[in-house]
Amino acid sequence: FEALQDRVTDQVAVPSILEISFGGYSYGMTLGASLGITGAAPHVADAGGASVTSGLDQARRILATREDAVVLLCGADVPRSHMKCILESRRIDAEVSHPVLERPQGATLVGMYGLLGRRLMHTAEITQEDLREITRTFRGYALDNPRAVMYKKELTDKQLTREMASPYSVPMIAVMSDHGFAALLMNDTTLRVWKNKGWIKGDTTGVPLPGSATVYHSPSFIAKGELKSPAAQAAYESFATAALSPEDLDYAWIYDCFTGMLIQQAADYFQVSRADAALSLRRGEIETAGGRTIPVNRGGGLLNYQAANTISAATGLVDVARQFGVYANETTTAATGLRRALLGGNGGLDSVNSVVLLGEEESDQTSVRELVRPEPLQLNETGAGDGDTGVVFATSTIYINPSQHVIKTPYVLGVVRLDNDRWTLANLYEATGAGEEPLRQEDGIVFDETRVRVRMADDQVRAVVES
């Protein structure tokens, strides 16, 4: 560490959510000073849960331009589970929801991910049992992992059926725990010098980082064009940078903040159907279009291992480092035959995605499979007016919302595609003889078919189901 202090040329800091909430002035420099590091160029990776992978992307770009660069990527956070801390839950919901377009409708982080999950189930014909079986599979990997939060904690059927927001029960939502992390990146020449000087001990060999990409969409959930994800584009650009294809991989760590997001990102990264991704993830793997079977999240993933807001993808970095045998905190043996791995990160409300490829740089294939370029991301025109009509695009029933006092739980949150080509987040209501009453469940709602009429009530958008 003494050698490191004087020789770091660049520091990529990942701020905690507390630092972001309260301004985080000079966070990178403050963190560097606390480590005794000065004279380094400060960089900050602020991409929500994609920050760690985005930081690796930044580091790769720095190293590509400076042969002598030594990049320290680091961060720490001390969250408390949003299941146990009402104030923290309210703050997170406020951070991720738009104050005009989303918050007045009782939008929550879990609820908006619930909308994505329910839409995924509709378009890919994925069942609730698929979600439960995938959740069971990855909990099984954590049972024997002593560093996992869910170590030896068996999953019960009762836990799987108690939902916070449909379709998600608590085990389908990433748990929170305290942790910090650090990663050191340098070029081959510098690595040899450091090993010769004894600053890097043992027979450690570096893991190449041949490709990475970070792609942003809109931070506003309702403004994302048809609620599409930036994951497909991030993966496409990462594979293109490395001149590799999914068939070259031996392992994947995919950011599983919610079980549905594991399915969606796996499908987008490997360009397979969501239905096929769900089927193979029930077995803890992803099958590529070329028929290669790739293990996924064998440490348990965020759902069972640990997560800490902006540094949560460090969980994946540790998982992949253990697979390569370069994790510093324990003696590990590299997985047999592991040559290349994918590490993915997702931030905000699926607002930013970052993909990193690690391992051997030369493809094994005589010709790399040419991936299909994803369609460009678009933005929705947002906003609704009294009397507007449209169809329901997605719904989620909110069962727990400590941030909302105006709307009694449970209530139905919905995305509505208006006939004037605008989009809005709304609370679903039904007409009664006495006026209108909030819907308490989603039975009878058919996506892309159920029609609604907007009625404005102060700043709340109500979508009244037409009979």
Short mmCIF file of C-alpha atoms in Angstrom, two decimals:
data_model
loop_
_atom_site.label_atom_id
_atom_site.label_comp_id
_atom_site.label_asym_id
_atom_site.label_seq_id
_atom_site.Cartn_x
_atom_site.Cartn_y
_atom_site.Cartn_z
CA PHE A 1 0.00 0.00 0.00
CA GLU A 2 2.89 2.36 0.68
CA ALA A 3 4.11 1.86 -2.89
CA LEU A 4 0.61 2.31 -4.20
CA GLN A 5 0.10 5.66 -2.47
CA ASP A 6 2.90 7.33 -4.39
CA ARG A 7 2.30 5.74 -7.77
CA VAL A 8 -1.43 5.98 -8.47
CA THR A 9 -1.83 8.28 -11.46
CA ASP A 10 -5.64 8.21 -11.62
CA GLN A 11 -8.35 7.50 -9.11
CA VAL A 12 -11.90 6.61 -10.12
CA ALA A 13 -14.12 7.07 -7.08
CA VAL A 14 -17.62 5.67 -6.70
CA PRO A 15 -19.56 7.96 -4.32
CA SER A 16 -22.02 6.54 -1.82
CA ILE A 17 -25.67 7.45 -2.13
CA LEU A 18 -25.27 9.69 0.93
CA GLU A 19 -22.58 11.71 -0.84
CA ILE A 20 -24.78 12.06 -3.92
CA SER A 21 -27.80 13.13 -1.88
CA PHE A 22 -25.90 15.83 -0.06
CA GLY A 23 -23.87 17.20 -2.92
CA GLY A 24 -20.73 15.08 -2.69
CA TYR A 25 -18.42 18.07 -3.22
CA SER A 26 -14.93 16.91 -4.22
CA TYR A 27 -15.76 13.34 -3.28
CA GLY A 28 -12.92 11.85 -5.34
CA MET A 29 -10.31 14.11 -3.78
CA THR A 30 -11.70 13.58 -0.29
CA LEU A 31 -11.58 9.82 -0.69
CA GLY A 32 -8.06 9.98 -2.10
CA ALA A 33 -6.88 12.13 0.80
CA SER A 34 -8.36 9.68 3.31
CA LEU A 35 -6.24 6.98 1.67
CA GLY A 36 -3.11 9.14 1.72
CA ILE A 37 -3.16 9.52 -2.07
CA THR A 38 -2.37 12.84 -3.68
CA GLY A 39 -1.19 14.00 -7.08
CA ALA A 40 -3.58 11.68 -8.90
CA ALA A 41 -6.13 12.76 -11.49
CA PRO A 42 -9.60 12.51 -9.94
CA HIS A 43 -12.50 10.84 -11.74
CA VAL A 44 -15.97 9.96 -10.46
CA ALA A 45 -18.18 7.11 -11.66
CA ASP A 46 -21.72 8.20 -10.82
CA ALA A 47 -24.03 5.83 -12.69
CA GLY A 48 -26.09 4.32 -9.88
CA GLY A 49 -25.73 0.54 -9.71
CA ALA A 50 -23.70 0.64 -12.94
CA SER A 51 -21.02 2.82 -11.32
CA VAL A 52 -18.47 0.06 -10.71
CA THR A 53 -18.67 -1.29 -14.25
CA SER A 54 -18.75 2.26 -15.61
CA GLY A 55 -15.63 2.94 -13.52
CA LEU A 56 -13.91 -0.06 -15.12
CA ASP A 57 -14.92 1.35 -18.50
CA GLN A 58 -13.32 4.68 -17.56
CA ALA A 59 -10.17 2.90 -16.39
CA ARG A 60 -9.86 0.97 -19.66
CA ARG A 61 -10.06 4.22 -21.62
CA ILE A 62 -7.43 5.88 -19.41
CA LEU A 63 -5.06 2.93 -19.84
CA ALA A 64 -5.58 2.96 -23.60
CA THR A 65 -4.14 6.47 -23.81
CA ARG A 66 -1.35 6.29 -21.20
CA GLU A 67 1.03 3.34 -20.97
CA ASP A 68 2.26 4.24 -17.48
CA ALA A 69 -1.17 4.84 -15.91
CA VAL A 70 -2.06 3.17 -12.60
CA VAL A 71 -5.76 3.42 -11.88
CA LEU A 72 -7.32 2.84 -8.47
CA LEU A 73 -11.09 2.22 -8.58
CA CYS A 74 -12.69 2.25 -5.14
CA GLY A 75 -15.67 3.12 -2.99
CA ALA A 76 -17.64 2.17 0.11
CA ASP A 77 -21.19 2.50 1.40
CA VAL A 78 -23.08 1.79 4.61
CA PRO A 79 -26.75 1.49 3.68
CA ARG A 80 -29.47 -0.05 5.76
CA SER A 81 -31.98 -2.33 4.11
CA HIS A 82 -34.93 -0.40 2.68
CA MET A 83 -37.06 -3.10 4.25
CA LYS A 84 -36.02 -1.86 7.70
CA CYS A 85 -35.47 1.87 7.35
CA ILE A 86 -38.47 4.00 6.37
CA LEU A 87 -36.51 7.23 6.08
CA GLU A 88 -33.95 5.70 3.76
CA SER A 89 -36.68 4.14 1.65
CA ARG A 90 -38.39 7.51 1.27
CA ARG A 91 -35.15 9.15 0.25
CA ILE A 92 -34.36 6.51 -2.38
CA ASP A 93 -37.87 6.72 -3.83
CA ALA A 94 -37.54 10.51 -3.98
CA GLU A 95 -34.14 10.24 -5.70
CA VAL A 96 -35.38 7.98 -8.50
CA SER A 97 -38.85 9.41 -9.18
CA HIS A 98 -39.64 12.55 -11.17
CA PRO A 99 -41.24 15.15 -8.85
CA VAL A 100 -44.02 15.98 -11.34
CA LEU A 101 -44.40 13.04 -13.72
CA GLU A 102 -43.99 10.16 -11.25
CA ARG A 103 -43.95 11.00 -7.54
CA PRO A 104 -47.56 12.28 -7.21
CA GLN A 105 -48.81 8.92 -8.52
CA GLY A 106 -47.15 7.06 -5.66
CA ALA A 107 -44.25 5.81 -7.76
CA THR A 108 -41.64 3.79 -5.87
CA LEU A 109 -38.38 2.26 -7.06
CA VAL A 110 -39.77 -1.24 -6.47
CA GLY A 111 -43.09 -0.31 -8.09
CA MET A 112 -41.50 1.04 -11.27
CA TYR A 113 -39.30 -2.04 -11.56
CA GLY A 114 -42.52 -3.95 -11.00
CA LEU A 115 -43.96 -2.27 -14.10
CA LEU A 116 -40.94 -3.44 -16.10
CA GLY A 117 -41.32 -6.94 -14.66
CA ARG A 118 -45.03 -7.19 -15.45
CA ARG A 119 -44.45 -5.92 -19.00
CA LEU A 120 -41.67 -8.48 -19.44
CA MET A 121 -44.00 -11.26 -18.32
CA HIS A 122 -46.66 -10.09 -20.77
CA THR A 123 -44.44 -9.82 -23.86
CA ALA A 124 -42.36 -12.97 -23.25
CA GLU A 125 -45.11 -15.12 -21.70
CA ILE A 126 -43.05 -15.56 -18.54
CA THR A 127 -44.94 -16.90 -15.53
CA GLN A 128 -44.79 -16.15 -11.84
CA GLU A 129 -43.49 -19.68 -11.34
CA ASP A 130 -40.58 -18.89 -13.72
CA LEU A 131 -39.63 -15.97 -11.47
CA ARG A 132 -39.90 -18.11 -8.36
CA GLU A 133 -37.86 -20.97 -9.79
CA ILE A 134 -35.07 -18.63 -10.96
CA THR A 135 -35.04 -17.01 -7.51
CA ARG A 136 -34.80 -20.43 -5.85
CA THR A 137 -31.89 -21.44 -8.12
CA PHE A 138 -29.71 -18.46 -7.26
CA ARG A 139 -30.53 -18.64 -3.55
CA GLY A 140 -29.19 -22.19 -3.75
CA TYR A 141 -25.78 -20.87 -4.85
CA ALA A 142 -25.66 -18.51 -1.87
CA LEU A 143 -26.43 -21.18 0.72
CA ASP A 144 -22.85 -22.48 0.60
CA ASN A 145 -21.15 -19.09 0.13
CA PRO A 146 -19.96 -17.90 3.58
CA ARG A 147 -19.57 -14.30 2.33
CA ALA A 148 -23.19 -14.12 1.14
CA VAL A 149 -25.80 -12.29 3.19
CA MET A 150 -28.12 -15.25 2.61
CA TYR A 151 -25.52 -17.86 3.63
CA LYS A 152 -27.40 -20.97 4.88
CA LYS A 153 -30.73 -19.08 4.83
CA GLU A 154 -33.24 -21.39 3.21
CA LEU A 155 -35.95 -19.82 1.06
CA THR A 156 -39.57 -20.55 2.00
CA ASP A 157 -42.69 -20.62 -0.16
CA LYS A 158 -44.27 -18.02 2.13
CA GLN A 159 -41.47 -15.56 1.42
CA LEU A 160 -41.93 -16.03 -2.32
CA THR A 161 -45.65 -15.22 -2.22
CA ARG A 162 -45.57 -12.01 -0.11
CA GLU A 163 -45.22 -9.22 -2.67
CA MET A 164 -43.99 -5.66 -2.17
CA ALA A 165 -45.12 -4.71 -5.66
CA SER A 166 -46.31 -7.20 -8.25
CA PRO A 167 -44.67 -9.36 -9.47
CA TYR A 168 -41.93 -9.06 -6.85
CA SER A 169 -41.78 -10.66 -3.43
CA VAL A 170 -38.93 -9.74 -1.08
CA PRO A 171 -36.51 -12.55 -2.19
CA MET A 172 -36.80 -11.23 -5.76
CA ILE A 173 -35.40 -7.84 -4.71
CA ALA A 174 -31.70 -7.25 -3.98
CA VAL A 175 -30.78 -7.12 -0.30
CA MET A 176 -28.62 -4.35 1.18
CA SER A 177 -25.45 -4.74 3.21
CA ASP A 178 -22.39 -2.68 4.09
CA HIS A 179 -19.22 -3.12 2.07
CA GLY A 180 -16.28 -1.44 0.42
CA PHE A 181 -14.11 -2.47 -2.49
CA ALA A 182 -10.97 -1.54 -4.43
CA ALA A 183 -9.59 -2.62 -7.79
CA LEU A 184 -6.20 -1.88 -9.30
CA LEU A 185 -5.72 -1.54 -13.06
CA MET A 186 -2.52 -1.08 -15.04
CA ASN A 187 -0.88 -2.05 -18.32
CA ASP A 188 1.28 -5.14 -18.85
CA THR A 189 4.57 -3.23 -18.70
CA THR A 190 3.72 -1.64 -15.36
CA LEU A 191 2.49 -4.97 -14.00
CA ARG A 192 5.87 -6.60 -14.78
CA VAL A 193 7.75 -3.74 -13.09
CA TRP A 194 5.59 -3.93 -9.98
CA LYS A 195 6.04 -7.69 -9.73
CA ASN A 196 9.82 -7.39 -10.15
CA LYS A 197 9.92 -4.82 -7.35
CA GLY A 198 7.76 -7.01 -5.11
CA TRP A 199 4.91 -4.52 -4.91
CA ILE A 200 2.57 -7.18 -6.27
CA LYS A 201 3.26 -10.41 -4.47
CA GLY A 202 3.09 -14.04 -5.46
CA ASP A 203 2.31 -15.35 -8.89
CA THR A 204 -0.57 -12.98 -9.57
CA THR A 205 -1.24 -12.52 -13.25
CA GLY A 206 -3.38 -9.73 -14.60
CA VAL A 207 -6.78 -10.31 -16.13
CA PRO A 208 -7.06 -8.41 -19.45
CA LEU A 209 -9.97 -6.05 -20.01
CA PRO A 210 -10.44 -6.06 -23.79
CA GLY A 211 -13.86 -4.45 -24.04
CA SER A 212 -16.31 -2.24 -22.17
CA ALA A 213 -19.10 0.23 -22.79
CA THR A 214 -21.50 2.42 -20.83
CA VAL A 215 -24.79 3.57 -22.32
CA TYR A 216 -27.17 6.06 -20.73
CA HIS A 217 -30.90 6.44 -21.32
CA SER A 218 -33.31 8.83 -19.58
CA PRO A 219 -33.14 9.11 -15.78
CA SER A 220 -36.93 9.60 -15.85
CA PHE A 221 -38.69 6.24 -15.96
CA ILE A 222 -41.72 7.38 -17.96
CA ALA A 223 -39.54 9.23 -20.51
CA LYS A 224 -37.71 6.08 -21.64
CA GLY A 225 -38.98 5.21 -25.11
CA GLU A 226 -41.45 2.34 -24.63
CA LEU A 227 -39.57 1.63 -21.37
CA LYS A 228 -36.71 0.05 -23.34
CA SER A 229 -33.37 -0.75 -21.72
CA PRO A 230 -29.87 0.47 -22.68
CA ALA A 231 -28.53 -3.04 -21.91
CA ALA A 232 -28.58 -4.33 -25.49
CA GLN A 233 -26.60 -1.37 -26.79
CA ALA A 234 -24.05 -1.54 -23.96
CA ALA A 235 -23.38 -5.22 -24.66
CA TYR A 236 -23.22 -4.69 -28.42
CA GLU A 237 -20.63 -1.92 -28.05
CA SER A 238 -18.58 -3.91 -25.54
CA PHE A 239 -18.41 -7.00 -27.76
CA ALA A 240 -17.58 -4.82 -30.77
CA THR A 241 -14.73 -3.09 -28.88
CA ALA A 242 -13.21 -6.43 -27.90
CA ALA A 243 -13.90 -8.15 -31.25
CA LEU A 244 -15.47 -11.02 -29.30
CA SER A 245 -18.90 -12.63 -29.31
CA PRO A 246 -21.07 -14.31 -26.63
CA GLU A 247 -19.82 -17.73 -27.75
CA ASP A 248 -16.32 -16.75 -26.57
CA LEU A 249 -17.44 -16.42 -22.95
CA ASP A 250 -17.12 -18.97 -20.15
CA TYR A 251 -18.92 -17.10 -17.36
CA ALA A 252 -21.29 -14.17 -16.83
CA TRP A 253 -22.22 -12.03 -13.87
CA ILE A 254 -25.46 -10.17 -14.56
CA TYR A 255 -26.83 -7.40 -12.33
CA ASP A 256 -29.88 -8.96 -10.67
CA CYS A 257 -31.41 -6.11 -8.68
CA PHE A 258 -34.74 -7.82 -9.48
CA THR A 259 -35.33 -11.30 -10.85
CA GLY A 260 -37.00 -9.91 -13.97
CA MET A 261 -33.99 -7.69 -14.67
CA LEU A 262 -31.75 -10.76 -14.62
CA ILE A 263 -33.89 -12.25 -17.40
CA GLN A 264 -34.11 -9.06 -19.44
CA GLN A 265 -30.42 -8.21 -19.33
CA ALA A 266 -29.34 -11.79 -20.02
CA ALA A 267 -31.52 -11.77 -23.13
CA ASP A 268 -30.23 -8.36 -24.23
CA TYR A 269 -26.56 -9.17 -23.60
CA PHE A 270 -26.61 -12.48 -25.46
CA GLN A 271 -29.22 -11.56 -28.09
CA VAL A 272 -31.57 -14.44 -27.28
CA SER A 273 -35.30 -14.31 -26.61
CA ARG A 274 -36.52 -13.42 -23.14
CA ALA A 275 -38.49 -16.66 -22.98
CA ASP A 276 -35.35 -18.71 -23.76
CA ALA A 277 -33.33 -16.69 -21.24
CA ALA A 278 -35.90 -17.39 -18.51
CA LEU A 279 -35.87 -21.10 -19.31
CA SER A 280 -32.08 -21.43 -19.10
CA LEU A 281 -31.80 -19.17 -16.02
CA ARG A 282 -34.03 -21.60 -14.15
CA ARG A 283 -30.94 -23.84 -14.44
CA GLY A 284 -28.54 -21.05 -13.41
CA GLU A 285 -27.10 -20.52 -16.88
CA ILE A 286 -27.63 -18.76 -20.19
CA GLU A 287 -27.58 -20.56 -23.52
CA THR A 288 -26.19 -18.55 -26.41
CA ALA A 289 -27.60 -18.48 -29.93
CA GLY A 290 -24.67 -20.72 -30.92
CA GLY A 291 -25.60 -23.34 -28.32
CA ARG A 292 -22.90 -22.53 -25.75
CA THR A 293 -23.96 -22.89 -22.11
CA ILE A 294 -22.57 -20.21 -19.79
CA PRO A 295 -22.83 -20.31 -15.96
CA VAL A 296 -24.32 -17.16 -14.36
CA ASN A 297 -23.94 -15.54 -10.91
CA ARG A 298 -22.63 -18.61 -9.10
CA GLY A 299 -21.93 -16.60 -5.93
CA GLY A 300 -25.66 -15.93 -5.52
CA GLY A 301 -25.91 -12.52 -7.21
CA LEU A 302 -27.22 -9.32 -5.68
CA LEU A 303 -30.42 -11.08 -4.66
CA ASN A 304 -28.51 -13.19 -2.15
CA TYR A 305 -24.89 -12.04 -1.87
CA GLN A 306 -24.89 -8.33 -1.08
CA ALA A 307 -25.63 -4.93 -2.58
CA ALA A 308 -24.86 -1.38 -1.53
CA ASN A 309 -26.54 1.09 -3.86
CA THR A 310 -23.96 2.74 -6.12
CA ILE A 311 -21.21 0.18 -5.41
CA SER A 312 -23.47 -2.85 -5.75
CA ALA A 313 -21.78 -4.06 -8.96
CA ALA A 314 -18.63 -4.57 -6.85
CA THR A 315 -20.40 -7.78 -5.86
CA GLY A 316 -20.04 -8.89 -9.47
CA LEU A 317 -16.44 -7.71 -9.64
CA VAL A 318 -15.63 -9.88 -6.62
CA ASP A 319 -17.53 -12.83 -8.10
CA VAL A 320 -15.63 -12.61 -11.40
CA ALA A 321 -12.29 -12.00 -9.64
CA ARG A 322 -12.84 -15.18 -7.64
CA GLN A 323 -13.56 -17.07 -10.85
CA PHE A 324 -10.22 -15.88 -12.25
CA GLY A 325 -8.40 -16.54 -8.97
CA VAL A 326 -7.36 -12.90 -8.40
CA TYR A 327 -9.57 -11.99 -5.43
CA ALA A 328 -7.26 -10.72 -2.70
CA ASN A 329 -9.29 -11.54 0.41
CA GLU A 330 -9.09 -15.31 0.25
CA THR A 331 -7.13 -18.09 -1.34
CA THR A 332 -9.01 -19.13 -4.45
CA THR A 333 -8.38 -21.33 -7.40
CA ALA A 334 -9.43 -20.13 -10.81
CA ALA A 335 -12.38 -21.97 -12.31
CA THR A 336 -11.20 -24.76 -14.56
CA GLY A 337 -10.89 -23.60 -18.13
CA LEU A 338 -12.15 -20.08 -17.46
CA ARG A 339 -10.81 -17.75 -20.13
CA ARG A 340 -13.33 -14.94 -20.48
CA ALA A 341 -16.20 -13.47 -18.49
CA LEU A 342 -18.84 -10.79 -18.81
CA LEU A 343 -19.59 -8.35 -15.98
CA GLY A 344 -22.73 -6.23 -16.22
CA GLY A 345 -24.07 -3.28 -14.23
CA ASN A 346 -27.43 -1.53 -14.20
CA GLY A 347 -28.19 1.88 -12.69
CA GLY A 348 -31.20 3.98 -11.83
CA LEU A 349 -34.53 2.70 -13.11
CA ASP A 350 -32.79 0.75 -15.88
CA SER A 351 -31.51 4.16 -16.95
CA VAL A 352 -27.86 3.29 -17.54
CA ASN A 353 -26.17 0.01 -18.38
CA SER A 354 -22.49 -0.88 -18.45
CA VAL A 355 -20.86 -4.07 -19.72
CA VAL A 356 -17.24 -5.15 -19.20
CA LEU A 357 -15.51 -8.12 -20.82
CA LEU A 358 -12.53 -9.65 -19.03
CA GLY A 359 -10.03 -12.35 -19.96
CA GLU A 360 -8.18 -13.50 -23.04
CA GLU A 361 -8.27 -11.00 -25.86
CA GLU A 362 -8.12 -13.28 -28.90
CA SER A 363 -11.33 -14.98 -30.04
CA ASP A 364 -11.38 -18.79 -30.19
CA GLN A 365 -13.65 -18.72 -33.20
CA THR A 366 -12.51 -18.69 -36.80
CA SER A 367 -15.15 -16.03 -37.42
CA VAL A 368 -16.82 -14.02 -34.65
CA ARG A 369 -20.62 -14.10 -34.76
CA GLU A 370 -21.83 -10.76 -36.02
CA LEU A 371 -24.30 -9.40 -33.50
CA VAL A 372 -27.39 -7.49 -34.55
CA ARG A 373 -27.06 -3.76 -33.89
CA PRO A 374 -29.83 -2.72 -31.48
CA GLU A 375 -32.34 -0.11 -32.53
CA PRO A 376 -31.47 3.42 -31.31
CA LEU A 377 -32.98 4.42 -27.97
CA GLN A 378 -35.78 6.94 -28.11
CA LEU A 379 -37.53 9.23 -25.63
CA ASN A 380 -41.25 9.28 -24.92
CA GLU A 381 -43.29 12.45 -25.22
CA THR A 382 -44.73 12.76 -21.72
CA GLY A 383 -47.62 14.52 -20.06
CA ALA A 384 -51.37 13.98 -19.81
CA GLY A 385 -54.37 16.28 -19.84
CA ASP A 386 -57.87 15.98 -18.47
CA GLY A 387 -59.97 13.89 -20.84
CA ASP A 388 -57.08 12.24 -22.71
CA THR A 389 -57.67 8.60 -23.63
CA GLY A 390 -55.33 5.68 -24.16
CA VAL A 391 -54.50 2.04 -23.42
CA VAL A 392 -52.77 0.41 -20.48
CA PHE A 393 -49.18 -0.54 -21.31
CA ALA A 394 -48.17 -2.01 -17.91
CA THR A 395 -49.38 -2.16 -14.31
CA SER A 396 -48.02 -3.08 -10.88
CA THR A 397 -49.95 -3.38 -7.62
CA ILE A 398 -48.13 -1.52 -4.85
CA TYR A 399 -48.49 -3.24 -1.47
CA ILE A 400 -45.85 -1.33 0.52
CA ASN A 401 -45.03 2.37 0.15
CA PRO A 402 -43.77 4.20 3.26
CA SER A 403 -43.25 7.32 1.15
CA GLN A 404 -46.91 7.74 0.19
CA HIS A 405 -49.70 8.85 2.53
CA VAL A 406 -52.26 10.15 0.04
CA ILE A 407 -52.99 6.80 -1.63
CA LYS A 408 -53.94 3.90 0.59
CA THR A 409 -52.19 0.62 -0.23
CA PRO A 410 -52.72 -1.53 -2.11
CA TYR A 411 -53.15 0.56 -5.25
CA VAL A 412 -52.45 -0.03 -8.94
CA LEU A 413 -49.73 1.99 -10.65
CA GLY A 414 -49.88 2.03 -14.43
CA VAL A 415 -48.11 3.16 -17.57
CA VAL A 416 -50.56 4.50 -20.16
CA ARG A 417 -49.88 4.99 -23.85
CA LEU A 418 -52.17 7.86 -24.83
CA ASP A 419 -53.90 8.13 -28.19
CA ASN A 420 -52.05 11.40 -28.85
CA ASP A 421 -48.71 9.46 -28.74
CA ARG A 422 -47.84 10.75 -25.28
CA TRP A 423 -47.06 8.59 -22.28
CA THR A 424 -47.98 9.01 -18.64
CA LEU A 425 -47.61 7.28 -15.31
CA ALA A 426 -51.01 7.09 -13.61
CA ASN A 427 -53.02 5.57 -10.81
CA LEU A 428 -55.71 3.24 -12.12
CA TYR A 429 -59.26 4.01 -11.00
CA GLU A 430 -62.69 2.55 -11.63
CA ALA A 431 -65.91 4.49 -12.06
CA THR A 432 -68.55 3.95 -9.37
CA GLY A 433 -71.99 5.36 -8.72
CA ALA A 434 -70.44 7.77 -6.22
CA GLY A 435 -67.60 8.83 -8.52
CA GLU A 436 -64.24 7.07 -8.80
CA GLU A 437 -62.38 4.63 -6.57
CA PRO A 438 -58.74 3.47 -6.81
CA LEU A 439 -58.27 -0.04 -8.14
CA ARG A 440 -56.86 -2.39 -5.49
CA GLN A 441 -55.90 -5.25 -7.81
CA GLU A 442 -55.06 -5.83 -11.48
CA ASP A 443 -57.60 -8.51 -12.35
CA GLY A 444 -59.29 -7.78 -15.66
CA ILE A 445 -56.58 -5.40 -16.93
CA VAL A 446 -55.25 -6.51 -20.33
CA PHE A 447 -52.09 -4.78 -21.53
CA ASP A 448 -52.39 -2.98 -24.87
CA GLU A 449 -56.18 -3.48 -24.80
CA THR A 450 -57.74 -2.04 -21.65
CA ARG A 451 -58.80 1.53 -22.39
CA VAL A 452 -58.72 4.39 -19.89
CA ARG A 453 -59.70 8.04 -19.72
CA VAL A 454 -57.49 10.53 -17.84
CA ARG A 455 -58.90 12.68 -15.10
CA MET A 456 -56.61 15.16 -13.37
CA ALA A 457 -57.02 15.57 -9.61
CA ASP A 458 -54.68 18.36 -8.56
CA ASP A 459 -51.22 16.97 -9.48
CA GLN A 460 -52.36 13.33 -9.56
CA VAL A 461 -53.00 11.60 -12.90
CA ARG A 462 -55.92 9.21 -12.65
CA ALA A 463 -56.53 6.68 -15.43
CA VAL A 464 -60.18 5.67 -15.13
CA VAL A 465 -60.88 2.28 -16.71
CA GLU A 466 -63.60 2.54 -19.32
CA SER A 467 -66.37 -0.02 -18.95
#
